[in-house]
Coordinates of C-alpha atoms and ligand atoms in Angstrom, one line a residue:
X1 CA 24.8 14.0 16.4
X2 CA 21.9 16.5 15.4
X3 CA 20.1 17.2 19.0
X4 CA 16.6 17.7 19.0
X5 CA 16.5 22.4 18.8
X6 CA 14.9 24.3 20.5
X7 CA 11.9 24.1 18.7
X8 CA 8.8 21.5 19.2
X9 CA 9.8 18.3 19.7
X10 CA 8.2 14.5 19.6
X11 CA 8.1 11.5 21.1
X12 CA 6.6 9.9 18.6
X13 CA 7.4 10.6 14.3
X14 CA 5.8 9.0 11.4
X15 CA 7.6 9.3 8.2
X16 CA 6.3 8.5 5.0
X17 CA 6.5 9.8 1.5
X18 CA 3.3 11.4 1.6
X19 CA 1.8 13.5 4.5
X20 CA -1.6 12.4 5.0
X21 CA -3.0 15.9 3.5
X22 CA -2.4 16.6 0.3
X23 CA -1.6 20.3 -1.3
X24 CA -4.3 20.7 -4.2
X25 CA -4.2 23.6 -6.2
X26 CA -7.9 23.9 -7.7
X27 CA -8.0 25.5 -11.8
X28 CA -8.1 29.2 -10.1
X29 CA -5.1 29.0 -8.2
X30 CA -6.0 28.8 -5.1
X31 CA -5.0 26.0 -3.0
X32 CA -6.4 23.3 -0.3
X33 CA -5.4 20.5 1.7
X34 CA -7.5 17.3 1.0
X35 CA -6.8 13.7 2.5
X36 CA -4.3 11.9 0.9
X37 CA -5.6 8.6 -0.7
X38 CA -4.7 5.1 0.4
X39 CA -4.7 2.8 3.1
X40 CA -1.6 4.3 5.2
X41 CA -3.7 7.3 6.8
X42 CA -6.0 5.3 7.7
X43 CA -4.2 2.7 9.4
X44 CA -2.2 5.6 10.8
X45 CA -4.8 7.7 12.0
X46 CA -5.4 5.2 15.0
X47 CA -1.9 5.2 16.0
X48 CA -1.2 8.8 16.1
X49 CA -4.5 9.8 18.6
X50 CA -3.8 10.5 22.0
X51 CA 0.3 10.7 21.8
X52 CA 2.5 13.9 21.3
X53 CA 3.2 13.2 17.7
X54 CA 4.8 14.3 14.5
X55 CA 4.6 13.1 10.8
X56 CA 7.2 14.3 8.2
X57 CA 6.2 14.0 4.8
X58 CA 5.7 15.8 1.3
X59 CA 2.8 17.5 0.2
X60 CA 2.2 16.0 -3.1
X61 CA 3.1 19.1 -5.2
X62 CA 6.5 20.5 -6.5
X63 CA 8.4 23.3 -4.6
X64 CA 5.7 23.9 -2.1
X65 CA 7.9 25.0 1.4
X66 CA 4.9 25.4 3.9
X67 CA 5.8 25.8 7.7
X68 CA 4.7 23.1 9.8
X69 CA 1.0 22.9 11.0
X70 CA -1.6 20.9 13.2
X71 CA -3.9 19.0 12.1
X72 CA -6.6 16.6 14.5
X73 CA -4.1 16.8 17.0
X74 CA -0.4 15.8 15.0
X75 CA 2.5 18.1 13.9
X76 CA 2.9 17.8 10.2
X77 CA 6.0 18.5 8.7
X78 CA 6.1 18.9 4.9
X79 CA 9.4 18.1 3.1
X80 CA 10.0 20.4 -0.1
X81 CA 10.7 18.6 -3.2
X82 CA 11.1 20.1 -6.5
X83 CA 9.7 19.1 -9.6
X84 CA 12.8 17.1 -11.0
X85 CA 13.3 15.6 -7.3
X86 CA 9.2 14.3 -8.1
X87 CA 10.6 13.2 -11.2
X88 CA 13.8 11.5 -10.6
X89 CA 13.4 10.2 -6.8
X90 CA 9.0 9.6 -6.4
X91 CA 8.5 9.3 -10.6
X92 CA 11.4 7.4 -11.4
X93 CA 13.4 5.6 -8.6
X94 CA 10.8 4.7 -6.0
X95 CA 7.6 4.1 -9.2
X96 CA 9.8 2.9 -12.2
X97 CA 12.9 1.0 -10.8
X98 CA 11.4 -0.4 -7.3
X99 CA 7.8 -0.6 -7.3
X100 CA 8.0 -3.1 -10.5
X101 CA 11.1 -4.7 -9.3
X102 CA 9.3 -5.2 -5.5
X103 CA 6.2 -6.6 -7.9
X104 CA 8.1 -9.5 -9.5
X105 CA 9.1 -7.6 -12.5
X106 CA 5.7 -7.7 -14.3
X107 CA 7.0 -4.6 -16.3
X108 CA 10.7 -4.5 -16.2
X109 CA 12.9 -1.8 -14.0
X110 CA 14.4 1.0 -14.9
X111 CA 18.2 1.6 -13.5
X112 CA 18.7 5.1 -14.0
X113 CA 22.1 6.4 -11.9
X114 CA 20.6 9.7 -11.7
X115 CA 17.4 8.9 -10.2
X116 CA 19.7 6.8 -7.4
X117 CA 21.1 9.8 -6.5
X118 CA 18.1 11.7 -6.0
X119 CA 16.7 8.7 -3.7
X120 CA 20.2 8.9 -1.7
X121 CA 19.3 13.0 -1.7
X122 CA 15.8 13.0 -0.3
X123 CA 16.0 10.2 1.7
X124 CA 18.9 12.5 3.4
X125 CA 16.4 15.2 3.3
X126 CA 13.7 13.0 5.3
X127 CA 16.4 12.3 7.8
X128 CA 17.5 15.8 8.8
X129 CA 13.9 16.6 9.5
X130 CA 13.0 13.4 11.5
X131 CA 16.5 14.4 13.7
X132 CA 15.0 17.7 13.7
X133 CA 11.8 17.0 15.6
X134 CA 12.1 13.8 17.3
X135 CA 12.5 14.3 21.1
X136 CA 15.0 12.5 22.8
X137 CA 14.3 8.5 23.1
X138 CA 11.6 9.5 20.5
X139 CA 10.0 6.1 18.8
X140 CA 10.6 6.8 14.9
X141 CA 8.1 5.0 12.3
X142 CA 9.3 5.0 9.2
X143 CA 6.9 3.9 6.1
X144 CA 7.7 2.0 2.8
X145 CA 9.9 1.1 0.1
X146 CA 10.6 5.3 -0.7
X147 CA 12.4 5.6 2.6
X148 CA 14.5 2.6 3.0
X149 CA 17.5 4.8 3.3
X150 CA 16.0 6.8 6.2
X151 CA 17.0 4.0 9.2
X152 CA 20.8 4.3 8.8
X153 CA 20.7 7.8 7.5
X154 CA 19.1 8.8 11.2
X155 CA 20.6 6.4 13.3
X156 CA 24.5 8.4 12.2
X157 CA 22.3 11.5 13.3
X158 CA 20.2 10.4 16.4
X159 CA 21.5 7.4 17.8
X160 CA 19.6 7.9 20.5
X161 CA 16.2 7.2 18.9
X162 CA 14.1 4.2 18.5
X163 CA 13.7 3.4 14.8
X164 CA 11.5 1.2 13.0
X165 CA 10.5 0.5 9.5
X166 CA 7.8 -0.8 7.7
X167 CA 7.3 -2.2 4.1
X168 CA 3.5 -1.9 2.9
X169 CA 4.7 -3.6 -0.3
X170 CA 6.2 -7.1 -1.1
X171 CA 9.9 -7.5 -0.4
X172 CA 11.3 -9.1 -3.3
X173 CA 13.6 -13.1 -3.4
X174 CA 17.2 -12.0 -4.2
X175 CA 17.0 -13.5 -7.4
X176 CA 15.3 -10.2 -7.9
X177 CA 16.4 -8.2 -6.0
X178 CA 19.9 -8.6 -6.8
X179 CA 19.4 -7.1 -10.1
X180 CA 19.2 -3.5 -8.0
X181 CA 22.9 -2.0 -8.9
X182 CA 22.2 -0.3 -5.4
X183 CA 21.3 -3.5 -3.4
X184 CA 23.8 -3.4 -0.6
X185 CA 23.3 0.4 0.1
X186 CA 19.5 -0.1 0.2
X187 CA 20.1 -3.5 2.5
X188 CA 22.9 -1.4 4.9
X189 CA 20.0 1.3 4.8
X190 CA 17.5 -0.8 6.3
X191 CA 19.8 -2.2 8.9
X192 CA 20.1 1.2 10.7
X193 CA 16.5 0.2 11.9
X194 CA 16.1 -1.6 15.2
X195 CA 12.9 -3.3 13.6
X196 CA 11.8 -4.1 10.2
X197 CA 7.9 -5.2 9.3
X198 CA 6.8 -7.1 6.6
X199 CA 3.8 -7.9 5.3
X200 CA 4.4 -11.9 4.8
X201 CA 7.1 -14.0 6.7
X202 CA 7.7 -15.0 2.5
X203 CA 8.7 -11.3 2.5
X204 CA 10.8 -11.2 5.8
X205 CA 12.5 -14.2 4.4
X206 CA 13.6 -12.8 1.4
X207 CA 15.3 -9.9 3.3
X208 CA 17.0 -11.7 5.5
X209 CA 18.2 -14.0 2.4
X210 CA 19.4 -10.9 0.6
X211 CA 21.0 -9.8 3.7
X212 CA 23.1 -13.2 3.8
X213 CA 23.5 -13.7 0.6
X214 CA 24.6 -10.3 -0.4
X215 CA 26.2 -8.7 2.6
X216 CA 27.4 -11.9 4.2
X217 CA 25.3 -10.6 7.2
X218 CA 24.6 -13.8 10.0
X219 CA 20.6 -14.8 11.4
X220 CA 19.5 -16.5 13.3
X221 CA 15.3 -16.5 14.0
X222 CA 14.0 -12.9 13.5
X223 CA 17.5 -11.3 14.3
X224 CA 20.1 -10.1 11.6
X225 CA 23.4 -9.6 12.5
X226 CA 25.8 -7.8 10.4
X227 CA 28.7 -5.5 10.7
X228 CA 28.7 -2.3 8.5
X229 CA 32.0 -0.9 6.7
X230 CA 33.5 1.8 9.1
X231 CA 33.1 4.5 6.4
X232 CA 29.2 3.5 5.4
X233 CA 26.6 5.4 7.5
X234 CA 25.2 2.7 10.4
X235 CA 28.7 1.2 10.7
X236 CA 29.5 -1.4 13.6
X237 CA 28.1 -4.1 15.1
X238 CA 24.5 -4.3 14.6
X239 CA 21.8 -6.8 15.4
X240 CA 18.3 -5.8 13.9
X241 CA 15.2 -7.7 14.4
X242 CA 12.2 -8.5 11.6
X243 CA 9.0 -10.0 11.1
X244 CA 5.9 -10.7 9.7
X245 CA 3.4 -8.0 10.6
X246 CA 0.5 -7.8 8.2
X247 CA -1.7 -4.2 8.3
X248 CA -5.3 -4.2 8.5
X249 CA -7.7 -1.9 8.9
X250 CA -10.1 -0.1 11.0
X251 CA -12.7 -3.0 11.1
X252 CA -15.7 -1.3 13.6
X253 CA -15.2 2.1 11.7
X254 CA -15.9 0.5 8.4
X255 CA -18.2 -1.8 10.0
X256 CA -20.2 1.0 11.9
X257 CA -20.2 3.0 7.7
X258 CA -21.6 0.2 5.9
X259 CA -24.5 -0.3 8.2
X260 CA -26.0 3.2 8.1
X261 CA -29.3 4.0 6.7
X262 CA -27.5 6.5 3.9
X263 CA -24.7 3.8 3.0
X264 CA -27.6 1.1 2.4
X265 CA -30.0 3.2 0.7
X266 CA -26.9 4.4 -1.9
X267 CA -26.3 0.4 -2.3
X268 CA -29.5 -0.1 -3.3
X269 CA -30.0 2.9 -5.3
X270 CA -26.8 1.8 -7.1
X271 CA -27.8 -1.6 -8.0
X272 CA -31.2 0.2 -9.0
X273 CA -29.2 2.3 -11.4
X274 CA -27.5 -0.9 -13.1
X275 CA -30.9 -2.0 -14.2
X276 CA -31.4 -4.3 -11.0
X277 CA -29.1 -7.2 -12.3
X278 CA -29.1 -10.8 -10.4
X279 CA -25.6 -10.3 -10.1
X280 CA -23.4 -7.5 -9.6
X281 CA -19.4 -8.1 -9.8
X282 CA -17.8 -5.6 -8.4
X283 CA -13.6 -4.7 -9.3
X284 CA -12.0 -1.8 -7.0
X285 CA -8.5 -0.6 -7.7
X286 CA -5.9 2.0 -8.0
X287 CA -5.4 1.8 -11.8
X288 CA -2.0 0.0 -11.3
X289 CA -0.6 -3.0 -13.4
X290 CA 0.6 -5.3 -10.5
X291 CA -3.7 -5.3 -9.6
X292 CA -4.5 -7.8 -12.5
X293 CA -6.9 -5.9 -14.0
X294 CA -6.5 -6.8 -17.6
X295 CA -6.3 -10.7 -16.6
X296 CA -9.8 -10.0 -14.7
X297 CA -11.0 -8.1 -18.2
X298 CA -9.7 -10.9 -20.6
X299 CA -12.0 -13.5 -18.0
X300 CA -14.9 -11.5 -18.0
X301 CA -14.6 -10.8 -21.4
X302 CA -14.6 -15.0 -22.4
X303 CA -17.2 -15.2 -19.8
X304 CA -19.6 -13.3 -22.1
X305 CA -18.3 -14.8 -24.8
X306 CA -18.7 -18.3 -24.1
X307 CA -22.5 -17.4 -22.5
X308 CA -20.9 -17.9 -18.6
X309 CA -22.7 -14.8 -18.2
X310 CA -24.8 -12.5 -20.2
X311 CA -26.5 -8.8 -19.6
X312 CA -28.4 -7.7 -18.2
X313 CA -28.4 -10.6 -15.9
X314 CA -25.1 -10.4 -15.1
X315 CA -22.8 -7.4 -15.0
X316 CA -19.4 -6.1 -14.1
X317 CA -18.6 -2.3 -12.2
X318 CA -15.1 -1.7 -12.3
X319 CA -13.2 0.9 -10.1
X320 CA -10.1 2.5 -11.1
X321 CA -8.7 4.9 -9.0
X322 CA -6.4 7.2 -11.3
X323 CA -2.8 6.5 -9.9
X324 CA 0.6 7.8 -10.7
X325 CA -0.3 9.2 -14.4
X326 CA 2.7 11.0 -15.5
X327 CA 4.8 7.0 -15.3
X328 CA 4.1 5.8 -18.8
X329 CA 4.0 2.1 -17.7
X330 CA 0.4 3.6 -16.0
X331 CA -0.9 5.8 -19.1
X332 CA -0.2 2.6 -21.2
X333 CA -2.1 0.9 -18.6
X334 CA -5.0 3.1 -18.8
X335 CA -5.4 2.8 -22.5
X336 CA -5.1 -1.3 -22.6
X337 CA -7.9 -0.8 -20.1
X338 CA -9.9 1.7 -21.8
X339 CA -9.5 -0.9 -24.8
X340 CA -10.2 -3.8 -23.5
X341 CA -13.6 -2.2 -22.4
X342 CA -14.8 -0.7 -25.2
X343 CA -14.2 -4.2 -26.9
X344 CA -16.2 -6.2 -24.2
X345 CA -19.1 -3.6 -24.1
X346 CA -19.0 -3.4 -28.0
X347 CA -19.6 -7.2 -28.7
X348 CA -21.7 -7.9 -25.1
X349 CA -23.7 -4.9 -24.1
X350 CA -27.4 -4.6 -25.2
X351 CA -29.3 -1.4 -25.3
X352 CA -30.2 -0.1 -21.7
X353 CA -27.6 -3.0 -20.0
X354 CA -23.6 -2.5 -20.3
X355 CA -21.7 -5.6 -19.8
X356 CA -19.2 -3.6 -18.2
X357 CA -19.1 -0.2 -15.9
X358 CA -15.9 1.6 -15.8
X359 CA -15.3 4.6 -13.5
X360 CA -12.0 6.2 -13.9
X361 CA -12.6 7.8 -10.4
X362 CA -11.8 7.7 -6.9
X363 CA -14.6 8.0 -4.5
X364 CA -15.4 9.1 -0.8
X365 CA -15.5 6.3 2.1
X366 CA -19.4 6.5 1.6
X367 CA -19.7 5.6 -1.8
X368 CA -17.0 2.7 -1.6
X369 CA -19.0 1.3 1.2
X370 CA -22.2 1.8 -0.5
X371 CA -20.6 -0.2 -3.7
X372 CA -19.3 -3.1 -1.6
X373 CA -22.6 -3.4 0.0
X374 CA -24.5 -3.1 -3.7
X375 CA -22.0 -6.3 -4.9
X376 CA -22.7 -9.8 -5.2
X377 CA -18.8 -10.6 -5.8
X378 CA -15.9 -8.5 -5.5
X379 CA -13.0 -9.6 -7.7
X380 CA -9.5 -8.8 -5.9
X381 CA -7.1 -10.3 -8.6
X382 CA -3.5 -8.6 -8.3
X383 CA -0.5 -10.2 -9.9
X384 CA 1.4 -9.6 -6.8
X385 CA -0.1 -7.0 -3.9
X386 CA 1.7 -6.4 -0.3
X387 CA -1.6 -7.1 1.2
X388 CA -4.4 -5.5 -0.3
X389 CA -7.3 -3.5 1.9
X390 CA -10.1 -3.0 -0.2
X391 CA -10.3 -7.0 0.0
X392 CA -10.7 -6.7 4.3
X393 CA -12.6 -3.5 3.9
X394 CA -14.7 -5.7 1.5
X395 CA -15.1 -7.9 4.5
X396 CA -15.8 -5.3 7.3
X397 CA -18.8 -3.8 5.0
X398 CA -20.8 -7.3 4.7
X399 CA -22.4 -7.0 8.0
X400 CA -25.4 -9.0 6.3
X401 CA -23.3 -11.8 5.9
X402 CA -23.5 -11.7 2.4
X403 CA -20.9 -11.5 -0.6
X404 CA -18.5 -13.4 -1.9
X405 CA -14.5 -12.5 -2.4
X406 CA -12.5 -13.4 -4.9
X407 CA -8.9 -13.4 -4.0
X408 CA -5.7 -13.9 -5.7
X409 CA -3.4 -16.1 -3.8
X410 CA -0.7 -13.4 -4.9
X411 CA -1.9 -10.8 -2.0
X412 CA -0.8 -10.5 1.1
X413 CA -4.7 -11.0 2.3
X414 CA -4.7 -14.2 0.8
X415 CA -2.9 -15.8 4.0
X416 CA -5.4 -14.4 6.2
X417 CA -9.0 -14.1 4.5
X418 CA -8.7 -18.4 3.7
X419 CA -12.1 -18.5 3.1
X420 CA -12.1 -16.4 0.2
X421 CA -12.2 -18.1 -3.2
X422 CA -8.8 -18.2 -4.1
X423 CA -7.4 -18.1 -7.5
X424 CA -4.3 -17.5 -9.8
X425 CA -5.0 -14.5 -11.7
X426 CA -2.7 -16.1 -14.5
X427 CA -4.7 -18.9 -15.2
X428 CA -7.9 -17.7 -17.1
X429 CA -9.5 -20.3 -17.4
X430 CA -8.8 -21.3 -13.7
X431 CA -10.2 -17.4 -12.9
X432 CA -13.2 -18.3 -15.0
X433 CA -14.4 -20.8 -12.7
X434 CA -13.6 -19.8 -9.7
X435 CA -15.9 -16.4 -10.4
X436 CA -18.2 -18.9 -12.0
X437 CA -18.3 -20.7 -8.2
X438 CA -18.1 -17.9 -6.7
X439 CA -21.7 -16.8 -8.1
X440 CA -22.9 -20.1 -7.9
X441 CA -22.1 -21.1 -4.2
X442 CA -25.6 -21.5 -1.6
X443 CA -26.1 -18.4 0.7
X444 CA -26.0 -20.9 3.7
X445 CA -22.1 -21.4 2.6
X446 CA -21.2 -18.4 1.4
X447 CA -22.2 -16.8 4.7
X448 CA -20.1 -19.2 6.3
X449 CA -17.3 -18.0 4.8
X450 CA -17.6 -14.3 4.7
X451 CA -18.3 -14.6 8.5
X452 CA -15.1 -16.6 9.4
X453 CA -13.4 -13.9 7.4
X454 CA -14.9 -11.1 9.3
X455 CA -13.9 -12.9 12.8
X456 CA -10.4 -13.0 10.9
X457 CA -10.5 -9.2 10.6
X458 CA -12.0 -7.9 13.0
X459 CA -9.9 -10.0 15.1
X460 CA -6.8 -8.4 13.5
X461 CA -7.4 -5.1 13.2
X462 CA -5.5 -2.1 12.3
X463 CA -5.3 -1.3 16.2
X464 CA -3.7 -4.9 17.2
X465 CA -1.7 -4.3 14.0
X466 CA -0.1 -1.0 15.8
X467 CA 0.2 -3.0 18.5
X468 CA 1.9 -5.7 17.6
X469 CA 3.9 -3.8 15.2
X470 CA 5.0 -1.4 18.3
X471 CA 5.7 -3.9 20.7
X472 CA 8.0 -5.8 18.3
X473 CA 10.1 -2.0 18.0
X474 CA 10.4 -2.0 22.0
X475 CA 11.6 -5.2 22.0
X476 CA 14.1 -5.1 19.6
X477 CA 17.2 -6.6 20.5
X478 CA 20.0 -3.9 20.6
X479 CA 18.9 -0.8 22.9
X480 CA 19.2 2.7 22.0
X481 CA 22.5 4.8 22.5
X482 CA 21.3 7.5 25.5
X483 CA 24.6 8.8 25.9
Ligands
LIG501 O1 2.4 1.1 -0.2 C1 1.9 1.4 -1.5 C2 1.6 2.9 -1.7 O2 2.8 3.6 -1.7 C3 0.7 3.5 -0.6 O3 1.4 4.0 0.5 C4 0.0 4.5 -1.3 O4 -1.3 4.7 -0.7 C5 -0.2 3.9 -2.7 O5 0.9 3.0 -2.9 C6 -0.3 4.9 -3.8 O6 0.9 5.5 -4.0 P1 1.3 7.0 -4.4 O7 1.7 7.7 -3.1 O8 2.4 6.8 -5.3 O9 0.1 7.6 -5.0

């Protein structure tokens, strides 16, 4: 066992891939920290306030070995990785062999046995420094499908710890998932937690199917049983609970943005700038394949086409937030995108009104609020999402009651946010007219619905989220070894 040194310890660690701080080394050298993007530091941000915590994560840059630092009150811990460890364990294992096998294969893995063994190396890496800073009896949080080796690797260190583990991503049926040469290391990983989340019960299902099926583990309800090999780490008798927990998001603080003066005079001003059209349909993404964005493109497009919609009447802003551009699945991406627009604004636009908007850009809070505000429909069309915020963020900005959502029933958000108008992102022509409905439906209805599903989020919140998620931990089943 690793104790706790003599340096600063924790009773409460966050790993996750990412710190929420980036390192960002501007054109003259000189160097920053900025907020990481996405939805995790966020939803974190809540949990962390108020308790004597830690995170361990990387800084987003190769090589970079900064000594720990405070920042709004929490320990960060940057883990060095080198630019082939980006490469073979962020680049390649976690972004090429499980984020499109997790996403239903919609572009096929990649099973490279040399990027396995720099996810077996880091994950190692993340371990050491979570048994490095953890108190004793600490409560562990560890994030995502980049760490799922971490629970077993740090139970053989700290046995003492509680240690959970949560998947922001879809976990995929064994049919899938068995294709992973590595499938009964990443399960026995796992199984070192004492508590595994999941954004859908579907999700926790297929887990604990893959757990039976492949490991000939036993479960019964929410609890796994399984006893490991005696020379794998997390070996012995363990019984490891799971469940449905879906994330949300910070519903008042998104609320409390979108109804400022400067948020709603930016909306307006935006809709201002697109010529003042009767309807504004709005797409907001992280330039990623599993978001559907060339199925949304190719409706649109026939939309124009078949005079659904015309400019300047009618237009479409689309979002895409640059992601993960050195994967070539997500620079081809970017160019079927770029293509696809420059075909529907060559045969649709007219002088002074573009059928279609596109900002290859990520934007501040403000400004996303402003453009959710500005939109008559936002279109949240994924092939296959874990949950998907910006369709409850969405949500928590239409304090007028207005806007309508439409949601692919292939999100996680689709089995809360009911009254969206639900579609299958695969079916154009089903797509077609459920944005066509989607424009078309009375206010008096519409506002019925985006009401219900603000009651639905702000009911379920990022905070009862943490909650829940934390409770679940303490409860787990088998208690922690104190020694
Ligand atoms: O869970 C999905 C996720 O890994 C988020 O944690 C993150 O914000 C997003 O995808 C973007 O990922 P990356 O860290 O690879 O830019």
């Amino acid at each position: 066992m690793v104790l706790a040194s003599a340096r600063r310890t924790f009773d409460f660690v966050v790993a996750a891939n990412r710190l929420p701080v980036d390192r960002v080394v501007d054109d003259d050298g000189t160097t920053r920290w900025q907020a990481s993007p996405g939805g995790l530091v966020t939803a974190m941000d809540s949990v962390m306030q108020g308790r004597r915590a830690a995170w361990v994560g990387w800084a987003g840059v190769p090589d970079e070995d900064v000594r720990p630092f405070d920042r709004d009150g929490v320990r960060l811990h940057p883990v060095v990785l080198t630019a082939e460890e980006i490469q073979d364990y962020y680049e390649g294992f976690s972004n090429e062999t499980l984020w499109p096998l997790y996403h239903d294969v919609i572009v096929p893995p990649r099973y490279r046995r040399r990027w396995w063994a720099a996810y077996r190396e880091v994950n190692a890496r993340f371990a050491e420094c979570v048994a490095q800073v953890a108190a004793r009896g600490a409560v562990v949080w560890i994030h995502d499908y980049q760490l799922q080796l971490v629970p077993s690797m740090l139970r053989e260190l700290r046995p003492d710890l509680r240690i959970g583990w949560f998947n922001h991503i879809p976990f995929p049926p064994v049919e899938l998932f068995g294709q992973l040469p590595w499938r009964d290391s990443v399960l026995r990983g796992l199984l070192g937690a004492d508590f595994l989340g999941f954004q859908r019960r579907n999700d926790a299902a297929n887990f604990a199917r893959a757990c039976q099926q492949l490991l000939g583990a036993h479960t019964s309800g929410d609890v796994v049983s399984w006893v490991g090999d005696e020379d794998e780490p997390g070996s012995g008798e363990r019984r490891v609970r799971m469940a449905a927990v879906p994330i949300s998001i910070d519903f008042t603080t998104v609320d409390e943005l979108a109804r400022t003066p400067g948020v709603r005079r930016r909306a307006q001003e935006i809709r201002a700038s697109l010529g003042n059209p009767r309807t504004v349909l709005l797409g907001i993404d992280r330039l990623d394949y599993t978001k559907g964005i060339r199925h949304r493109l190719r409706a649109i497009s026939e939309m124009f086409a078949d005079g659904d919609i015309a400019t300047p009447e009618v237009t479409l802003l689309q979002v895409a937030t640059p992601s993960r551009e050195r994967v070539s699945a997500y620079r081809e991406l970017r160019s079927q995108v770029d293509g696809q627009v420059g075909r529907i604004n060559g045969d649709h636009s007219t002088i002074g009104a573009s059928a279609v908007h596109y900002l290859h850009h990520s934007y501040p809070k403000e400004e996303m609020a402003a453009l959710f505000l500005a939109a008559d429909v936002l279109l949240v069309t994924p092939l296959r999402d874990g949950m998907n915020l910006v369709a409850k963020e969405y949500v928590a900005s239409r304090w007028d009651g207005g806007g309508a959502l439409v949601l692919s029933e292939f999100t996680g958000a689709a089995h809360e946010l009911t009254q969206a108008f639900q579609c299958n992102p695969h079916d154009i022509v089903g797509l077609k007219q459920t944005i066509v409905a989607a424009m078309s439906e009375d206010a008096a209805s519409r506002r019925k619905r985006m009401l219900g599903m603000r009651r639905r989020v702000r009911t379920h919140d990022v905070h009862a989220w943490a909650r829940r998620y934390l409770a679940a931990l303490e409860a787990a089943p088998d208690k922690p070894d104190r020694g």
